[in-house]
Tab-separated table of C-alpha atoms in Angstrom:
chain	number	residue	atom	x	y	z
A	182	UNK	CA	88.780	93.138	74.401
A	183	UNK	CA	90.170	96.689	74.302
A	184	UNK	CA	93.717	96.780	75.639
A	185	UNK	CA	95.753	99.621	74.108
A	186	UNK	CA	99.126	100.764	75.419
A	187	UNK	CA	100.200	104.346	74.707
A	188	UNK	CA	103.308	106.426	75.331
A	189	UNK	CA	102.903	110.044	76.366
A	190	UNK	CA	105.941	111.202	74.374
A	191	UNK	CA	104.408	109.863	71.117
A	192	UNK	CA	101.050	111.640	71.539
A	193	UNK	CA	100.676	114.031	74.504
A	194	UNK	CA	97.076	114.747	73.464
A	195	UNK	CA	95.879	111.142	73.803
A	196	UNK	CA	95.032	111.468	77.503
A	197	UNK	CA	92.547	114.244	76.733
A	198	UNK	CA	90.074	111.634	75.519
A	199	UNK	CA	89.637	110.516	79.129
A	200	UNK	CA	88.391	112.095	82.332
A	201	UNK	CA	90.266	110.034	84.919
A	202	UNK	CA	93.741	108.696	85.559
A	203	UNK	CA	94.130	105.684	87.862
A	204	UNK	CA	97.356	105.122	89.776
A	205	UNK	CA	97.677	101.446	90.704
A	206	UNK	CA	100.308	99.710	92.817
A	207	UNK	CA	102.339	102.054	95.003
A	208	UNK	CA	103.597	101.833	98.558
A	209	UNK	CA	103.578	103.718	101.857
A	210	UNK	CA	105.419	103.445	105.165
A	211	UNK	CA	103.021	100.661	106.189
A	212	UNK	CA	104.446	98.362	103.519
A	213	UNK	CA	106.499	95.405	104.739
A	214	UNK	CA	109.282	95.126	102.170
A	215	UNK	CA	111.148	91.904	102.801
A	216	UNK	CA	114.918	91.903	103.357
A	217	UNK	CA	115.310	88.346	102.091
A	218	UNK	CA	116.634	89.698	98.765
A	219	UNK	CA	119.903	90.782	100.461
A	220	UNK	CA	121.559	87.338	100.738
A	221	UNK	CA	120.407	86.469	97.188
A	222	UNK	CA	122.047	89.592	95.811
A	223	UNK	CA	125.093	89.026	97.982
A	224	UNK	CA	125.710	85.602	96.478
A	225	UNK	CA	126.111	87.244	93.068
A	226	UNK	CA	127.922	90.426	94.142
A	227	UNK	CA	131.207	89.836	96.041
A	228	UNK	CA	131.447	93.359	97.609
A	229	UNK	CA	127.920	93.089	98.954
A	230	UNK	CA	128.595	89.515	100.094
A	231	UNK	CA	131.307	90.782	102.419
A	232	UNK	CA	129.137	93.597	103.769
A	233	UNK	CA	126.075	91.364	104.185
A	234	UNK	CA	128.122	88.928	106.252
A	235	UNK	CA	129.107	91.548	108.835
A	236	UNK	CA	125.628	92.437	110.006
A	237	UNK	CA	124.408	88.950	111.063
A	238	UNK	CA	127.659	88.440	112.965
A	239	UNK	CA	127.211	91.747	114.856
A	240	UNK	CA	123.601	90.894	115.603
A	241	UNK	CA	124.418	87.436	116.950
A	242	UNK	CA	127.183	88.828	119.170
A	243	UNK	CA	124.789	91.421	120.586
A	244	UNK	CA	121.714	89.204	121.085
A	245	UNK	CA	122.945	85.617	121.159
A	246	UNK	CA	120.592	84.493	118.386
A	247	UNK	CA	121.164	84.155	114.621
A	248	UNK	CA	119.955	86.926	112.343
A	249	UNK	CA	117.540	85.649	109.669
A	250	UNK	CA	116.999	88.086	106.806
A	251	UNK	CA	113.538	86.648	106.116
A	252	UNK	CA	112.366	87.990	109.504
A	253	UNK	CA	113.303	91.564	108.657
A	254	UNK	CA	111.722	94.216	106.479
A	255	UNK	CA	112.217	97.820	105.451
A	256	UNK	CA	109.545	100.447	104.944
A	257	UNK	CA	109.160	103.145	102.268
A	258	UNK	CA	109.317	106.786	103.409
A	259	UNK	CA	105.902	108.260	102.469
A	260	UNK	CA	102.753	108.069	104.588
A	261	UNK	CA	99.294	107.646	103.066
A	262	UNK	CA	98.651	111.357	102.666
A	263	UNK	CA	102.049	111.964	101.059
A	264	UNK	CA	101.692	109.022	98.673
A	265	UNK	CA	98.186	110.057	97.606
A	266	UNK	CA	99.306	113.655	97.089
A	267	UNK	CA	102.299	112.593	94.975
A	268	UNK	CA	100.279	110.287	92.733
A	269	UNK	CA	97.267	112.613	92.489
A	270	UNK	CA	99.438	115.626	91.734
A	271	UNK	CA	101.052	113.914	88.753
A	272	UNK	CA	97.695	112.848	87.315
A	273	UNK	CA	96.200	116.314	87.739
A	274	UNK	CA	99.081	117.795	85.711
A	275	UNK	CA	97.697	115.897	82.728
A	276	UNK	CA	94.253	117.444	83.234
A	277	UNK	CA	92.757	114.262	84.656
A	278	UNK	CA	90.797	113.485	87.793
A	279	UNK	CA	92.909	111.170	89.980
A	280	UNK	CA	92.020	107.789	91.422
A	281	UNK	CA	94.761	106.272	93.590
A	282	UNK	CA	94.934	102.722	94.917
A	283	UNK	CA	97.758	102.205	97.440
A	284	UNK	CA	98.949	98.604	97.666
A	285	UNK	CA	101.294	97.991	100.558
A	286	UNK	CA	103.017	94.632	100.909
A	287	UNK	CA	100.944	92.417	103.202
A	288	UNK	CA	99.566	95.437	105.102
A	289	UNK	CA	97.029	98.219	104.655
A	290	UNK	CA	97.672	101.954	104.450
A	291	UNK	CA	94.283	102.811	105.925
A	292	UNK	CA	93.188	104.645	102.777
A	293	UNK	CA	89.784	106.266	103.275
A	294	UNK	CA	86.935	104.539	101.473
A	295	UNK	CA	89.004	101.777	99.881
A	296	UNK	CA	91.432	99.084	100.978
A	297	UNK	CA	94.002	97.568	98.632
A	298	UNK	CA	97.020	95.371	99.234
A	299	UNK	CA	99.876	93.641	97.446
A	300	UNK	CA	99.683	90.124	98.802
A	301	UNK	CA	102.725	87.834	98.775
A	302	UNK	CA	101.832	84.282	97.754
A	303	UNK	CA	104.507	81.593	97.917
A	304	UNK	CA	103.842	78.908	95.327
A	305	UNK	CA	106.175	76.005	94.618
A	306	UNK	CA	109.636	77.508	94.021
A	307	UNK	CA	108.340	80.998	93.238
A	308	UNK	CA	106.870	84.037	94.924
A	309	UNK	CA	103.849	85.690	93.304
A	310	UNK	CA	102.450	89.107	94.111
A	311	UNK	CA	98.740	89.774	93.768
A	312	UNK	CA	97.514	93.344	93.597
A	313	UNK	CA	94.104	93.195	95.268
A	314	UNK	CA	92.278	96.499	94.826
A	315	UNK	CA	89.060	97.887	96.264
A	316	UNK	CA	88.435	95.446	99.093
A	317	UNK	CA	85.510	96.339	101.374
A	318	UNK	CA	87.263	98.142	104.275
A	319	UNK	CA	85.445	96.142	106.945
A	320	UNK	CA	86.620	92.862	105.425
A	321	UNK	CA	90.067	93.848	104.204
A	322	UNK	CA	92.117	92.199	106.947
A	323	UNK	CA	90.488	88.844	106.219
A	324	UNK	CA	92.596	88.587	103.061
A	325	UNK	CA	95.835	88.362	105.071
A	326	UNK	CA	94.736	85.035	106.566
A	327	UNK	CA	94.848	83.432	103.100
A	328	UNK	CA	98.475	84.177	102.216
A	329	UNK	CA	99.539	80.545	102.581
A	330	UNK	CA	96.387	79.130	100.973
A	331	UNK	CA	96.017	80.225	97.333
A	332	UNK	CA	92.926	78.072	96.725
A	333	UNK	CA	91.121	79.562	99.702
A	334	UNK	CA	92.280	83.059	98.755
A	335	UNK	CA	91.031	82.905	95.188
A	336	UNK	CA	87.751	81.346	96.264
A	337	UNK	CA	87.207	84.093	98.835
A	338	UNK	CA	88.056	86.879	96.392
A	339	UNK	CA	85.710	85.488	93.737
A	340	UNK	CA	82.773	86.283	96.035
A	341	UNK	CA	83.576	90.037	96.083
A	342	UNK	CA	82.081	91.674	92.963
A	343	UNK	CA	83.898	95.022	93.011
A	344	UNK	CA	87.403	93.752	93.769
A	345	UNK	CA	90.105	93.924	91.102
A	346	UNK	CA	92.719	91.130	91.226
A	347	UNK	CA	95.928	91.781	89.271
A	348	UNK	CA	98.929	89.496	88.929
A	349	UNK	CA	101.704	92.021	89.530
A	350	UNK	CA	104.978	91.882	87.557
A	351	UNK	CA	104.122	88.284	86.571
A	352	UNK	CA	107.511	87.458	85.031
A	353	UNK	CA	109.640	88.774	87.905
A	354	UNK	CA	110.189	86.368	90.778
A	355	UNK	CA	111.176	87.961	94.083
A	356	UNK	CA	112.469	84.560	95.168
A	357	UNK	CA	115.131	84.616	92.468
A	358	UNK	CA	114.208	81.406	90.624
A	359	UNK	CA	115.200	81.012	86.985
A	360	UNK	CA	112.968	82.725	84.441
A	361	UNK	CA	111.718	79.568	82.730
A	362	UNK	CA	110.977	77.871	86.053
A	363	UNK	CA	109.078	80.884	87.347
A	364	UNK	CA	107.100	81.252	84.141
A	365	UNK	CA	105.976	77.635	84.369
A	366	UNK	CA	104.694	78.301	87.905
A	367	UNK	CA	102.841	81.400	86.677
A	368	UNK	CA	101.296	79.499	83.772
A	369	UNK	CA	100.053	76.771	86.134
A	370	UNK	CA	98.648	79.415	88.465
A	371	UNK	CA	96.787	81.059	85.586
A	372	UNK	CA	95.504	77.712	84.333
A	373	UNK	CA	93.950	77.020	87.703
A	374	UNK	CA	92.711	80.488	88.626
A	375	UNK	CA	92.190	82.269	85.305
A	376	UNK	CA	88.551	83.079	86.142
A	377	UNK	CA	89.637	84.827	89.350
A	378	UNK	CA	92.543	86.846	87.870
A	379	UNK	CA	91.271	89.964	86.128
A	380	UNK	CA	94.461	91.390	84.587
A	381	UNK	CA	98.238	91.129	84.261
A	382	UNK	CA	100.374	94.095	85.230
A	383	UNK	CA	102.697	96.114	83.017
A	384	UNK	CA	105.123	97.210	85.699
A	385	UNK	CA	106.666	100.673	85.533
A	386	UNK	CA	109.891	99.483	87.188
A	387	UNK	CA	110.553	96.505	84.916
A	388	UNK	CA	112.260	96.478	81.484
A	389	UNK	CA	110.087	97.066	78.412
A	390	UNK	CA	111.153	93.751	76.867
A	391	UNK	CA	109.599	92.051	79.889
A	392	UNK	CA	106.381	94.033	79.452
A	393	UNK	CA	106.199	92.938	75.809
A	394	UNK	CA	106.328	89.315	76.945
A	395	UNK	CA	103.655	90.001	79.570
A	396	UNK	CA	101.405	91.434	76.835
A	397	UNK	CA	101.912	88.290	74.762
A	398	UNK	CA	101.044	86.175	77.800
A	399	UNK	CA	97.943	88.265	78.515
A	400	UNK	CA	96.757	87.846	74.937
A	401	UNK	CA	97.270	84.099	75.092
A	402	UNK	CA	95.178	83.879	78.273
A	403	UNK	CA	92.505	86.317	77.104
A	404	UNK	CA	93.282	88.807	79.877
A	405	UNK	CA	93.725	92.582	79.760
A	406	UNK	CA	96.847	94.317	80.988
A	407	UNK	CA	96.774	97.207	83.464
A	408	UNK	CA	99.294	99.725	84.736
A	409	UNK	CA	101.280	99.315	87.914
A	410	UNK	CA	103.965	101.829	88.782
A	411	UNK	CA	105.333	100.014	91.845
A	412	UNK	CA	106.453	103.308	93.437
A	413	UNK	CA	108.362	103.005	96.721
A	414	UNK	CA	110.100	106.371	96.917
A	415	UNK	CA	109.460	109.867	95.574
A	416	UNK	CA	109.225	109.261	91.832
A	417	UNK	CA	105.492	108.939	90.995
A	418	UNK	CA	104.287	105.927	89.053
A	419	UNK	CA	105.720	105.736	85.539
A	420	UNK	CA	102.428	104.516	84.084
A	421	UNK	CA	98.726	105.002	84.795
A	422	UNK	CA	95.399	103.714	83.542
A	423	UNK	CA	93.176	106.064	81.555
A	424	UNK	CA	89.424	105.744	82.023
A	425	UNK	CA	86.137	107.627	81.865
A	426	UNK	CA	84.876	105.867	84.992
A	427	UNK	CA	83.506	108.131	87.705
A	428	UNK	CA	84.141	105.674	90.554
A	429	UNK	CA	86.623	102.908	91.279
A	430	UNK	CA	83.760	100.398	91.169
A	431	UNK	CA	83.028	101.508	87.592
A	432	UNK	CA	86.723	101.244	86.720
A	433	UNK	CA	86.832	97.691	88.082
A	434	UNK	CA	83.744	96.831	86.047
A	435	UNK	CA	85.428	98.084	82.873
A	436	UNK	CA	88.266	95.629	83.402
A	437	UNK	CA	86.407	92.669	84.913
A	438	UNK	CA	83.318	92.721	82.710
A	439	UNK	CA	84.342	94.442	79.482
A	440	UNK	CA	88.090	93.689	79.518
A	441	UNK	CA	88.742	97.353	78.695
A	442	UNK	CA	92.035	98.897	79.834
A	443	UNK	CA	94.069	101.778	78.444
A	444	UNK	CA	97.616	102.113	79.816
A	445	UNK	CA	99.654	105.288	79.430
A	446	UNK	CA	103.426	105.249	80.000
A	447	UNK	CA	104.674	108.596	81.282
A	448	UNK	CA	107.864	110.569	80.487
A	449	UNK	CA	109.990	109.222	83.355
A	450	UNK	CA	109.706	105.720	81.898
A	451	UNK	CA	112.096	106.794	79.124
A	452	UNK	CA	114.947	107.340	81.606
A	453	UNK	CA	117.392	104.437	81.718
A	454	UNK	CA	115.888	101.935	84.147
A	455	UNK	CA	119.108	101.320	86.087
A	456	UNK	CA	119.379	105.074	86.699
A	457	UNK	CA	115.758	105.280	87.896
A	458	UNK	CA	116.168	102.306	90.204
A	459	UNK	CA	119.439	103.610	91.671
A	460	UNK	CA	117.847	107.000	92.276
A	461	UNK	CA	114.813	105.423	93.929
A	462	UNK	CA	116.991	103.237	96.156
A	463	UNK	CA	119.030	106.245	97.260
A	464	UNK	CA	115.824	108.137	98.082
A	465	UNK	CA	114.666	105.266	100.278
A	466	UNK	CA	118.019	104.875	102.031
A	467	UNK	CA	118.781	108.515	102.780
A	468	UNK	CA	117.723	110.312	105.961
A	469	UNK	CA	114.108	111.519	106.007
A	470	UNK	CA	114.009	114.585	108.287
A	471	UNK	CA	110.291	115.136	107.572
A	472	UNK	CA	109.167	111.539	108.131
A	473	UNK	CA	105.633	111.658	109.559
A	474	UNK	CA	106.413	109.080	112.263
A	475	UNK	CA	109.850	110.447	113.095
A	476	UNK	CA	111.684	107.516	111.470
A	477	UNK	CA	114.402	109.792	110.187
A	478	UNK	CA	117.310	107.354	109.761
A	479	UNK	CA	117.403	104.165	107.745
A	480	UNK	CA	117.781	102.057	110.905
A	481	UNK	CA	114.543	103.606	112.214
A	482	UNK	CA	112.688	102.309	109.156
A	483	UNK	CA	114.012	98.732	109.170
A	484	UNK	CA	112.315	96.218	111.473
A	485	UNK	CA	112.924	92.720	112.747
A	486	UNK	CA	110.680	90.167	114.429
A	487	UNK	CA	112.811	88.882	117.288
A	488	UNK	CA	110.148	86.363	118.301
A	489	UNK	CA	106.561	85.769	117.133
A	490	UNK	CA	104.628	89.001	117.560
A	491	UNK	CA	107.609	90.981	118.931
A	492	UNK	CA	108.884	93.586	116.465
A	493	UNK	CA	111.722	96.058	117.079
A	494	UNK	CA	113.548	98.491	114.850
A	495	UNK	CA	117.172	97.953	113.907
A	496	UNK	CA	117.869	101.257	115.694
A	497	UNK	CA	116.782	99.565	118.939
A	498	UNK	CA	118.522	96.270	118.253
A	499	UNK	CA	121.830	97.626	116.951
A	500	UNK	CA	122.359	101.328	117.657
A	501	UNK	CA	125.309	101.318	115.251
A	502	UNK	CA	122.755	101.143	112.447
A	503	UNK	CA	122.584	99.539	109.059
A	504	UNK	CA	124.307	102.149	106.876
A	505	UNK	CA	126.990	99.592	106.059
A	506	UNK	CA	124.617	98.197	103.428
A	507	UNK	CA	124.361	101.357	101.363
A	508	UNK	CA	127.636	101.306	99.337
A	509	UNK	CA	127.037	97.805	97.984
A	510	UNK	CA	123.259	97.775	97.851
A	511	UNK	CA	122.615	100.608	95.404
A	512	UNK	CA	124.765	99.309	92.496
A	513	UNK	CA	123.677	95.698	93.148
A	514	UNK	CA	119.953	96.496	92.886
A	515	UNK	CA	120.451	98.793	89.894
A	516	UNK	CA	122.399	96.078	88.064
A	517	UNK	CA	119.630	93.487	88.543
A	518	UNK	CA	117.075	95.854	86.966
A	519	UNK	CA	118.999	96.301	83.740
């Protein structure tokens, strides 16, 4: 199994051995980014706790029903064309031909020729994220029906020969469970579905010490590791895969069949992670005057399901907006990434 990890700043010439750079795991405005992290952060951060308590109270006064954070989500600013251009442009600067797989949360960006998704799977006390790349476009939406049924999901995916299944940021639990508890859930998941998981992700927005542990885990399970930048804003992915594959099908075959993967960490990864995260959060929260759908303000890009199948923006539900979150949210998220 060939599974090297390289750092651009140690050897800028290394990438010249390859023809193609693959950008995996990044998000567009179609992505449904859950707001259920807000009350979890608020419990640990007193200033945010006060701010997070104001919004549900305002909502209930206005609409007569409780506000449930789990029913809300925010969306990243870039559309498919903008995301592809950002990721491709970075790869081309290194003299490589770009391949980009956009993986929105529980939704599809409508990328031409290929459909990929980051699927949320709730398992025991944890939340797992599966990066599912290169789904046949005509069958892509079928995968969403399996979110609550991991056994059915993995069985269905195993029938698709050119699909790449990656366990994204395996040691980070969105649900906030303790590290040891979450790792036990991940280990049980791998024990049951190892044949259907093709790689573990080295996430470009997680600490390096966590990536080192992921590499140890991958070695123990006989799995390769792949890149995953996890871009939500305007900073392109901080790592990419290097390959000589001409097509994404060939790239998948390298990983699935030959367990070959070469990950390159790029210069921005050297910037202090808390600084990168804070900058990315600010980019997402600020006004977007050039937004392709006209969702200029933050409240235009945050949505809530008021009843099954009925979705409205926060701008419609509370014209006063959601800017109250910004002062406490940025430092709280940055602190959790350290």
